[in-house]
XYZ file of C-alpha atoms in Angstrom:
678
model
C -30.166 14.677 29.002
C -30.159 16.178 32.635
C -26.830 18.475 32.724
C -26.686 18.505 36.241
C -25.572 14.769 35.613
C -22.932 15.891 33.237
C -19.006 15.967 34.569
C -16.617 16.799 31.857
C -13.217 15.734 34.083
C -9.471 15.092 32.892
C -7.150 12.900 35.165
C -3.917 15.150 34.720
C -0.335 13.959 36.586
C 3.228 14.318 35.884
C 5.027 11.188 34.636
C 4.786 7.890 36.698
C 2.530 8.892 38.827
C -0.514 6.297 38.035
C -3.030 8.640 36.290
C -3.685 5.673 33.596
C -3.720 2.862 36.142
C -6.418 5.382 38.080
C -8.068 5.765 35.392
C -8.280 2.285 34.671
C -9.782 1.252 37.551
C -12.041 3.938 37.565
C -13.710 1.832 34.168
C -12.836 -1.222 35.771
C -15.436 0.142 38.787
C -17.755 1.613 36.784
C -18.831 -1.320 34.562
C -17.047 0.492 31.515
C -14.474 -2.332 31.427
C -14.564 -6.581 32.307
C -11.108 -6.738 33.184
C -8.239 -4.714 34.597
C -5.399 -3.184 31.599
C -2.481 -3.075 33.874
C -0.016 -0.221 32.311
C 3.224 -2.466 32.571
C 2.080 -5.108 30.493
C 0.773 -3.260 27.802
C -2.484 -3.794 28.333
C -4.065 -0.218 29.685
C -7.519 0.119 27.480
C -6.223 3.703 27.272
C -2.733 3.930 26.449
C -4.268 1.997 22.577
C -0.910 3.423 21.023
C 1.452 0.993 19.723
C 4.103 3.274 21.176
C 2.367 4.287 24.496
C 1.897 0.178 25.147
C 5.883 -0.639 24.450
C 6.706 2.629 26.222
C 4.616 2.236 29.346
C 3.587 5.977 29.291
C 0.322 8.133 27.540
C 1.552 9.859 24.722
C -1.882 11.062 23.470
C -4.812 12.204 25.624
C -7.768 9.548 25.716
C -11.099 9.846 25.507
C -13.378 7.793 27.109
C -17.568 8.071 28.919
C -18.688 5.913 31.888
C -21.662 5.870 34.209
C -21.471 5.714 37.709
C -24.525 5.175 40.231
C -24.872 7.191 43.067
C -28.274 8.149 44.066
C -29.162 7.768 40.315
C -27.285 7.383 37.082
C -24.045 10.404 36.802
C -22.137 10.691 33.224
C -18.990 11.651 33.596
C -16.771 12.218 30.384
C -12.854 11.228 30.835
C -9.804 12.491 30.146
C -6.337 10.511 30.192
C -3.955 12.993 29.711
C 0.180 12.301 29.333
C 2.174 13.317 32.100
C 5.458 13.738 29.877
C 6.434 17.162 29.564
C 6.741 16.427 25.578
C 3.684 15.961 25.106
C 2.428 19.247 27.587
C 0.017 20.208 24.395
C -2.084 17.578 24.686
C -2.550 18.461 28.349
C -3.321 22.338 27.177
C -5.594 21.423 24.761
C -7.653 19.408 27.127
C -7.901 21.143 30.313
C -9.343 23.916 27.305
C -12.678 22.222 27.078
C -12.654 19.671 30.826
C -15.292 21.103 33.642
C -12.896 19.669 36.530
C -10.011 17.895 37.070
C -8.438 14.790 39.330
C -4.706 15.708 39.566
C -2.748 12.653 40.808
C 0.460 12.807 42.770
C 2.500 10.067 44.149
C 2.717 9.581 47.582
C 6.699 8.930 47.860
C 7.219 11.800 44.709
C 4.758 14.196 45.522
C 4.827 17.919 43.843
C 7.461 17.159 40.711
C 7.989 19.200 38.157
C 5.578 18.467 35.689
C 2.717 18.649 38.552
C 3.698 22.431 38.866
C 3.153 22.221 34.896
C -0.662 20.771 34.946
C -1.337 23.035 38.050
C -0.747 26.473 36.305
C -2.430 25.196 32.914
C -5.664 24.304 35.320
C -4.789 27.760 37.304
C -5.081 29.219 33.764
C -8.715 28.198 32.902
C -9.819 28.054 36.573
C -10.750 24.547 36.150
C -12.015 23.555 39.393
C -9.942 20.342 40.900
C -9.519 17.280 43.503
C -6.618 16.327 44.107
C -5.674 12.213 44.574
C -2.633 11.043 46.676
C -1.366 8.008 45.061
C 0.649 5.028 45.736
C 0.062 4.819 49.646
C 1.414 1.857 49.552
C 4.522 2.251 48.646
C 7.132 2.669 50.905
C 8.000 6.186 51.270
C 4.494 7.524 51.312
C 4.015 10.320 53.383
C 0.495 11.703 52.970
C 0.627 14.908 55.369
C 4.244 15.725 53.751
C 2.481 15.661 50.211
C -0.513 17.625 51.347
C 2.086 20.093 52.772
C 3.547 20.368 49.510
C 0.363 20.724 47.155
C 0.594 24.153 49.860
C 3.839 25.842 49.517
C 4.668 24.754 46.231
C 1.184 25.369 44.349
C 0.269 28.015 46.507
C -3.158 25.854 46.784
C -5.220 25.370 49.881
C -5.923 21.518 50.629
C -8.815 20.153 51.907
C -8.051 16.835 52.428
C -11.443 14.924 52.679
C -10.249 11.274 53.878
C -6.828 10.286 55.192
C -4.773 6.973 54.800
C -5.417 4.230 57.121
C -1.834 3.119 57.760
C 0.751 3.425 54.832
C 3.230 1.453 52.620
C 3.043 -2.249 52.738
C -0.149 -1.581 56.168
C -1.893 0.632 53.912
C -5.141 -0.794 54.896
C -7.857 2.179 53.613
C -8.563 5.658 54.063
C -10.953 7.082 56.890
C -13.587 9.283 55.268
C -13.480 12.836 57.127
C -17.001 13.517 56.058
C -18.979 10.958 57.328
C -16.557 9.768 59.492
C -16.336 6.460 58.846
C -13.440 4.173 57.896
C -13.246 2.488 54.409
C -11.643 -0.764 53.274
C -11.624 -2.586 49.907
C -12.147 -6.652 49.604
C -9.255 -7.832 48.170
C -10.808 -10.854 46.923
C -13.029 -8.956 44.760
C -9.630 -6.788 43.863
C -11.399 -3.660 45.391
C -14.659 -4.110 43.477
C -16.815 -4.425 47.332
C -16.273 -1.687 49.176
C -17.095 -1.538 53.182
C -17.570 1.306 55.536
C -17.196 1.280 59.475
C -16.906 1.968 62.400
C -13.862 4.299 62.363
C -11.303 1.396 64.732
C -11.250 2.744 68.469
C -7.004 3.203 67.658
C -7.928 5.605 65.068
C -10.739 7.603 66.852
C -8.810 10.005 68.236
C -6.605 11.556 64.946
C -9.408 11.014 62.636
C -11.279 13.545 65.141
C -8.242 16.190 65.072
C -8.213 15.746 60.825
C -11.666 16.424 60.885
C -11.153 19.069 63.089
C -8.514 20.416 61.011
C -11.211 19.938 57.421
C -13.916 21.739 59.657
C -11.509 24.705 60.693
C -10.465 25.043 56.761
C -13.985 25.122 55.450
C -14.260 27.992 58.507
C -12.124 30.329 56.864
C -14.572 30.887 54.040
C -18.038 30.431 55.598
C -18.916 32.430 58.358
C -22.224 30.476 59.017
C -20.490 27.490 59.150
C -18.258 29.164 61.914
C -20.609 30.030 64.313
C -22.330 26.311 64.119
C -18.760 25.286 64.977
C -18.334 27.631 67.515
C -22.013 27.145 69.194
C -21.267 23.080 68.871
C -23.612 22.914 66.654
C -23.928 18.582 65.037
C -23.780 19.206 61.364
C -24.711 16.707 58.971
C -22.426 15.408 56.285
C -24.514 16.427 53.322
C -24.239 20.232 54.222
C -20.551 19.440 55.056
C -20.654 18.317 51.329
C -22.624 21.241 50.351
C -20.267 23.650 51.640
C -16.789 21.461 50.211
C -18.979 21.603 46.751
C -19.286 25.365 46.960
C -15.701 26.010 47.697
C -14.013 24.029 44.864
C -16.125 25.152 41.825
C -15.098 28.544 42.928
C -11.456 27.369 43.156
C -11.569 28.358 46.915
C -10.053 25.264 48.304
C -8.787 21.380 46.317
C -10.600 18.945 48.413
C -7.776 16.121 48.909
C -8.318 12.478 48.747
C -5.626 9.583 49.032
C -5.850 5.761 47.875
C -3.645 2.984 45.869
C -4.755 3.062 42.291
C -2.882 -0.445 42.044
C -3.928 -1.772 45.051
C -7.748 -1.253 44.113
C -7.499 0.734 46.995
C -9.747 3.924 46.935
C -11.336 4.270 43.543
C -15.003 4.238 44.354
C -15.028 7.423 47.119
C -12.743 9.133 44.148
C -15.621 8.944 42.171
C -17.835 9.361 44.824
C -16.135 13.105 44.849
C -16.190 13.958 41.333
C -20.071 13.386 42.010
C -20.434 15.154 44.765
C -17.525 17.894 43.849
C -16.228 19.335 40.831
C -18.539 20.633 38.257
C -21.397 19.810 35.853
C -21.754 22.197 32.505
C -24.762 23.968 34.007
C -22.241 24.709 37.344
C -19.683 26.729 35.123
C -19.989 30.214 33.331
C -21.621 30.485 29.990
C -18.700 30.566 27.286
C -17.405 33.560 25.459
C -16.696 34.190 22.387
C -15.991 37.417 20.378
C -18.532 38.546 17.046
C -16.354 36.764 13.793
C -14.341 40.589 13.048
C -15.171 42.705 16.024
C -14.346 42.758 19.338
C -17.882 42.091 20.732
C -18.544 40.035 23.386
C -21.242 37.058 22.647
C -22.497 34.609 24.916
C -23.429 31.563 25.118
C -24.883 28.802 27.728
C -25.450 25.706 28.495
C -28.580 25.420 26.672
C -29.699 22.667 23.533
C -31.739 26.033 22.977
C -29.187 28.035 22.147
C -27.411 28.694 19.038
C -25.056 25.475 18.244
C -21.078 26.595 19.598
C -18.499 24.194 19.468
C -14.781 23.880 19.873
C -12.290 22.032 18.284
C -9.593 20.597 20.743
C -8.038 17.891 18.774
C -7.746 16.782 15.989
C -6.661 12.559 14.910
C -5.180 10.677 12.123
C -8.039 8.078 11.627
C -7.381 4.674 9.695
C -11.331 4.560 9.836
C -12.284 7.763 8.943
C -9.385 9.518 7.298
C -9.507 12.787 10.402
C -11.553 12.821 13.225
C -12.031 16.039 14.903
C -12.549 15.993 18.849
C -15.503 18.839 19.818
C -16.443 20.735 23.067
C -20.518 21.095 22.553
C -20.786 24.288 24.550
C -24.309 25.244 23.796
C -27.417 24.330 21.246
C -27.094 20.822 19.386
C -25.134 18.920 17.068
C -26.739 16.890 14.567
C -25.118 14.393 12.126
C -25.520 15.396 8.678
C -25.597 18.895 9.288
C -24.018 21.550 8.103
C -22.347 23.551 9.792
C -19.371 27.493 9.488
C -16.075 27.583 10.672
C -15.948 31.275 11.364
C -12.310 30.863 11.681
C -11.493 29.225 8.626
C -14.279 31.192 6.789
C -15.354 27.711 5.259
C -18.792 25.319 5.499
C -18.476 22.170 7.332
C -20.087 19.005 7.388
C -20.494 16.739 9.747
C -20.748 13.082 8.778
C -20.900 11.241 11.979
C -20.550 11.679 15.182
C -19.020 9.294 17.654
C -18.960 8.877 22.005
C -15.150 7.799 21.881
C -14.092 4.962 23.847
C -10.056 5.317 23.362
C -9.877 4.134 20.144
C -13.452 2.677 20.378
C -16.696 4.612 19.687
C -20.435 4.457 19.659
C -21.774 6.435 16.479
C -24.466 9.449 17.600
C -27.156 10.821 15.863
C -27.016 14.225 17.595
C -25.055 15.686 20.913
C -26.610 18.247 23.305
C -24.737 21.151 25.540
C -21.771 20.290 27.759
C -21.175 17.075 25.334
C -17.352 15.988 24.348
C -17.995 14.174 21.306
C -15.626 12.693 18.030
C -16.305 13.532 14.677
C -16.118 12.707 11.247
C -16.173 14.689 7.865
C -14.913 18.232 9.330
C -11.989 18.803 6.210
C -10.736 22.578 7.188
C -11.100 22.757 11.289
C -7.754 22.879 13.187
C -7.568 23.100 16.569
C -8.430 26.028 18.251
C -11.618 26.654 15.523
C -14.928 27.396 16.837
C -18.017 25.159 15.320
C -21.290 27.580 14.524
C -24.516 27.950 12.665
C -23.609 30.886 9.449
C -25.149 33.636 10.691
C -24.812 32.466 14.249
C -21.182 32.454 14.107
C -19.047 32.875 17.216
C -15.554 32.612 17.752
C -14.037 31.121 21.295
C -10.786 31.852 23.103
C -7.540 29.753 20.717
C -5.605 27.177 22.544
C -1.980 28.205 22.066
C 0.381 25.790 20.448
C 3.076 25.142 22.865
C 7.300 26.637 21.069
C 8.872 23.846 19.424
C 12.821 23.946 20.789
C 14.625 20.927 19.770
C 14.262 19.919 15.516
C 15.534 16.661 13.080
C 15.672 16.972 9.341
C 13.583 14.003 8.158
C 13.843 12.835 4.235
C 12.425 9.735 2.326
C 14.326 7.046 1.571
C 13.398 7.005 -2.128
C 13.035 9.925 -4.651
C 8.998 8.670 -4.905
C 8.474 8.791 -1.841
C 8.703 12.366 -0.974
C 5.444 13.991 -2.278
C 3.860 11.250 0.579
C 6.523 12.789 2.748
C 4.929 16.362 2.330
C 1.697 15.039 2.765
C 2.844 12.919 6.290
C 4.231 15.939 7.710
C 1.158 18.505 6.856
C -1.001 15.670 8.755
C 1.036 15.653 11.763
C 1.466 19.367 11.869
C -2.116 19.335 11.528
C -2.763 17.200 14.075
C -0.670 18.412 16.635
C -0.230 22.008 17.014
C 3.293 21.356 18.940
C 4.394 20.143 15.465
C 6.204 22.697 12.777
C 7.330 21.627 9.687
C 10.400 23.987 7.832
C 12.473 24.114 4.961
C 16.641 24.547 6.490
C 17.803 27.663 4.076
C 21.051 26.636 3.621
C 21.293 22.669 2.850
C 17.030 22.430 1.688
C 16.384 19.926 4.018
C 13.260 19.172 5.319
C 13.658 20.021 9.924
C 10.720 18.297 11.899
C 10.341 20.432 14.901
C 8.579 19.183 18.478
C 9.129 19.436 22.484
C 11.460 16.733 22.880
C 13.390 13.745 21.632
C 10.994 11.570 23.038
C 8.032 13.185 21.055
C 10.210 13.626 17.560
C 11.029 9.916 18.169
C 7.277 9.162 18.230
C 6.091 10.971 15.310
C 8.749 9.286 13.196
C 8.134 5.929 14.776
C 4.197 7.049 13.349
C 5.296 7.682 10.076
C 6.420 3.881 10.174
C 4.166 2.096 11.669
C 0.732 3.825 10.932
C 1.790 5.930 7.442
C 4.207 3.496 6.231
C 6.716 5.332 5.098
C 10.036 4.872 5.972
C 12.638 7.963 6.446
C 15.722 8.707 7.291
C 16.389 10.959 10.175
C 19.672 13.055 11.046
C 20.829 14.795 14.110
C 18.320 16.054 16.278
C 19.397 20.535 16.490
C 18.172 22.770 18.448
C 15.489 25.399 17.818
C 16.983 28.627 18.655
C 15.620 32.008 18.466
C 16.589 35.789 17.671
C 16.962 38.896 19.863
C 18.313 42.396 19.992
C 20.111 43.911 22.776
C 19.587 47.768 21.883
C 16.585 49.942 21.032
C 16.933 51.889 17.817
C 14.629 53.002 15.423
C 14.270 53.580 11.131
C 12.177 55.522 8.851
C 11.378 53.181 6.373
C 9.763 55.061 2.487
C 8.698 52.313 -0.035
C 7.746 54.098 -2.996
C 6.844 51.388 -5.708
C 3.499 50.748 -7.673
C 1.721 48.229 -6.577
C -1.368 46.249 -8.405
C -0.277 49.149 -11.677
C -0.485 51.892 -9.867
C 1.708 54.415 -8.065
C 1.901 53.670 -4.314
C 3.508 55.713 -1.653
C 3.780 54.297 2.293
C 6.572 55.898 5.132
C 6.686 53.847 8.741
C 8.584 54.911 11.161
C 9.380 51.959 14.134
C 10.602 51.863 17.297
C 12.309 48.212 18.500
C 13.709 47.323 22.193
C 13.965 44.493 23.963
C 12.092 43.445 26.428
C 13.200 40.622 29.741
C 14.202 36.987 28.961
C 10.921 35.826 29.795
C 8.295 38.618 28.520
C 6.533 38.372 24.990
C 7.011 40.426 22.050
C 4.687 43.324 21.861
C 3.702 45.774 18.977
C 2.511 48.983 20.109
C 1.168 52.636 18.615
C 2.588 56.342 20.034
C 0.124 58.025 21.039
C -1.258 60.585 18.657
C -1.439 57.979 15.627
C -5.322 56.943 15.294
C -5.140 54.628 11.750
C -8.068 53.264 10.330
C -9.088 50.149 11.387
C -7.837 48.290 8.178
C -4.322 50.255 8.026
C -4.084 49.348 11.369
C -4.097 45.951 10.917
C -2.001 45.458 7.925
C 1.065 46.998 9.632
C 0.463 45.108 12.716
C 0.565 41.875 10.049
C 3.640 43.307 8.328
C 5.577 43.252 11.715
C 3.995 40.473 13.398
C 5.591 38.655 9.742
C 8.743 40.137 10.217
C 9.668 38.538 13.634
C 8.692 35.580 12.271
C 12.015 35.247 10.476
C 15.250 37.028 12.105
C 18.607 38.473 10.260
C 20.756 35.700 11.752
C 19.432 32.529 10.465
C 15.842 33.144 9.470
C 14.681 31.676 13.558
C 11.612 33.756 14.913
C 12.666 36.527 16.300
C 11.446 36.609 20.856
C 11.302 39.541 23.429
C 11.064 42.372 20.923
C 8.982 45.398 21.715
C 7.801 47.291 18.927
C 5.850 50.644 18.472
C 5.085 52.086 15.524
C 6.043 55.785 15.646
C 5.130 57.537 12.649
C 3.330 57.214 9.372
C 3.711 58.844 6.002
C 0.469 59.128 4.387
C -0.033 60.789 0.460
C -3.459 60.909 -0.170
C -3.461 60.342 -3.860
C -0.619 57.410 -3.916
C -2.337 55.767 -0.813
C -2.293 51.960 -1.137
C -2.561 49.982 2.506
C -0.531 46.762 1.047
C 2.701 49.379 0.997
C 2.244 50.292 4.530
C 1.931 46.180 5.557
C 5.235 45.814 3.356
C 7.132 49.467 4.584
C 6.418 47.971 7.859
C 8.329 44.562 7.361
C 11.327 46.744 6.241
C 11.281 48.867 8.572
C 11.258 46.476 10.837
C 14.174 44.218 9.229
C 16.080 47.464 9.505
C 15.436 47.963 13.041
C 16.941 44.209 13.530
C 19.948 44.541 11.694
C 21.183 48.032 13.950
C 19.601 46.865 16.694
C 22.898 44.588 17.659
C 20.996 40.928 17.328
C 21.823 37.874 18.460
C 21.097 34.185 19.217
C 19.386 33.098 21.882
C 19.122 28.487 23.105
C 16.505 27.265 25.323
C 17.321 26.660 28.655
C 16.199 23.391 30.391
C 15.040 22.949 34.303
C 16.564 19.717 34.966
C 15.267 17.608 38.202
C 17.986 14.671 38.650
C 16.812 12.281 41.936
C 19.112 9.968 42.518
C 20.885 8.223 45.625
C 23.174 10.495 47.367
C 26.124 7.869 46.571
C 26.092 9.196 42.569
C 25.410 13.258 43.304
C 28.858 14.722 42.951
C 29.684 12.132 39.597
C 26.249 13.705 38.538
C 27.087 17.314 39.622
C 30.449 16.952 37.657
C 28.513 15.420 34.789
C 26.162 18.251 34.620
C 28.718 21.061 35.401
C 30.164 19.700 31.914
C 27.605 20.265 30.125
C 27.194 24.054 31.437
C 24.623 23.337 33.940
C 23.849 25.569 36.743
C 23.073 24.044 40.387
C 19.531 25.952 41.791
C 18.927 23.453 44.345
C 19.798 20.010 45.936
C 17.189 18.556 48.157
C 16.993 15.704 49.759
C 14.465 13.595 49.517
C 13.328 9.950 51.438
C 17.073 8.893 51.348
C 17.407 10.219 47.303
C 19.099 13.435 46.558
C 16.951 16.058 44.051
C 19.200 18.034 41.787
C 17.055 21.115 40.011
C 19.792 22.047 37.465
C 19.522 24.674 35.057
C 21.035 23.406 31.468
C 21.270 24.818 27.512
C 18.939 22.196 25.670
C 21.771 21.673 23.444
C 24.515 19.453 25.551
C 21.693 17.134 26.864
C 21.251 15.345 23.632
C 21.319 11.638 24.786
C 22.058 12.981 28.384
C 19.895 9.801 29.824
C 22.777 7.684 28.466
C 25.240 8.909 30.530
C 23.081 8.855 33.358
C 22.058 5.705 33.497
C 26.308 5.001 33.336
C 26.629 7.447 36.433
C 24.586 5.935 38.523
C 24.372 2.388 37.833
C 21.289 2.964 36.765
C 19.440 3.850 39.841
C 18.620 7.600 39.111
C 15.799 9.205 37.216
C 15.498 12.568 35.724
C 12.684 14.988 33.837
C 13.431 17.932 31.843
C 11.056 21.051 30.710
C 11.850 23.991 29.243
C 12.394 27.195 31.459
C 13.043 29.880 28.773
C 16.262 31.513 26.425
C 19.121 33.010 27.288
C 21.891 34.311 24.644
C 23.384 31.546 23.040
C 27.344 30.594 24.253
C 27.678 28.268 21.071
C-alpha cells in the first residue's frame, strides 16, 4: 500500500476525558461501526473486556483499523489506551510503536495528573500530537482556559486551528480557522452530516482575531510566512495546512481542536486533522537498533525491500489462539507461516496467523508490510520489547521499560490441587503485563502478586476467576517497599574457592554511595581499570543482581551508585564467574555497612471537592501523614494536591465518599520513594 496514506495513532488522556467515546465516534463516522457504542451503557466497541464494560473504564489498549476518505482513502490504525494510572504501561508500550497521538482533554477539568504523565511519555518517544478539547457541551467548559493550561502546565506550544461556537448548553459547532468556515453537525443524523457555512456576522470579529493569533504563532517558526503576513498577502488554506503539518511533525507546535464526542460534534474535523497533520510511517525517522552482542547501530527504513524488523509491544492471552502478540512492522514484509528469529531470546519463532484487529474481533491476513500494526498467533518465546527479524539479519530495537509495581497481595488457590494451575496462570499474566511481578514471601512462603495499584490487582484477580476459571483467595494489599543506604562505604572481597573442579581466585573492591531521591541505580568503573569485555559484563551482572535483593527484607535496592575501584587477578587461578560472585558478595557487605533503610512509595494524590468538604478532607489526609502541596480553586470546586504514603491510602475511596457525601473524586499516581516511617 501507499505508506503516505497510513496513519498509526493513539488516543491518550486522563481517565474520564472521553477517549473511548471519541474513538467510538471515529469508528461510526468512518463506517467501521454501524451503531454508536456508549461507555456508560457498557456497549463501547473498544472496551470489550467484561471488567471494562462493568466499570466504564478502559483497562487494556485496544487496536482497530478504519478508513477515512479525504481526497482518497487513508488507513488509520488506532490504539485506544487506558486513562487510569494503574494501567499506565499500556499507554507506554502503545506510544512506543505509534507515529502520532491525539491527546484528549476535558473542557471542564483541563490538564489533569494523568494528562501530564501521558504527555511526558509522548515527549520521551518524540511522538507528534494534536490536542482535542472534548466535552465542550458540559457546564463549566472553557476552551481558552484549557489551551492556557496546555501551554503553562505541559510547556507545549498549543495552536488552536478551530475554536468553539458557544459553550455548555449553547455549544453549536466550531469555526475552522484554516479555511475560515463555520462547521455545524446535523443532530438528526447523529452528527454524520456536516455543514460548512460562512461564519455568522456576530462571530466574524472574534474568528478574525483567533485566526490572527494562529498566524502569529506560525510565523514564530517560519520566516517566509512572516514576510508574507507582513506584506498582507493572501495565503491559501492548503499552504497554511502544509506549514502546520511541518511544525507538528517537528514537535514544534500542537494543533488544538475542540468538540463534544458525546454530542457528536467535532469528530470529522478531527479525522481530517489526523490525515493532514499527523505523520505517516514515511514521515518518521528510520528505526534504529543495535547489532546483537555489539554497540553497533543498525538503521532500517520503512521499505518492504529492507530486511524484516518488527517489535513485539504487547502480549495477550487469547481463548481462540492461546497467546497473541501485537507487533509493529518497521521494515520488510512479515508473512504468515514463515520462520523468524528473536535475537534477544536467541530463539526461532514461526508466525502461525496474522490478524488485523478490531478490538477483540480479527481479520486474517497473508502478509503485512512496513508501518502496519497487527496481531500474530504462534510466537512461543517472544515477550514485550522483543524484536523479530530474519536469521542473519538481526537487530535489537530499544526495549520497553516496565513500570515499578508498588503494591502486592498474597494469592493462593482454594484447593491444593489448583496450585500448579495458579503458577501457570500467574506466569501467563506476568508475561502478558510487564508491570505485574510474581514472587515468594521469604518468611511466609506465600505467593505475592504485585502491580501498579489496588484497581490493577483487583482486575488481575477478577481475570483469574473469569478467564481462567480459577477461584483464588487473597490477602490484604501490601506495600512494595524498597531499600537504600544512607552512607558511603567500600569493601574488598576475596573469593577463593574451587569452581568447576578448578582453583579460582577473584578480588573485587567496590564503593557504594547513596544517590538523590529520584536517581536510578548506576554502575561505573574507576579510571584506569579496563577489564576484558566478558569480565566487565560478569562483574556488572553480579552487582545488578545483588541490587535486586536488599539486606533488610529482601526488597530491591534503589538510589545507589556503585563504583568498581579495584580488581585482584591471579592468572593461574583466573575464572571469570568467580568475579561475578565476588562482586555480589562485596556489594552485600557494602549494603550491610552502609546503614540500609526501608523506603516506602509516596503517591501524589489529587482530590477535587466542593469547598464545603475541604476542611474535613484535609484533616483526614493529615491523619494519613499527608503533606498538602497546593489548594487551587477550579470553577466552584477545590483541587487539593497532597503527597501521601501509599501504605495509608488503602480503602481511601470509601472514606472520601463518606466525608464528601459522594461528591468528591480523587486520582493517585506514584511520585517517589522516601524513608519509611513504619
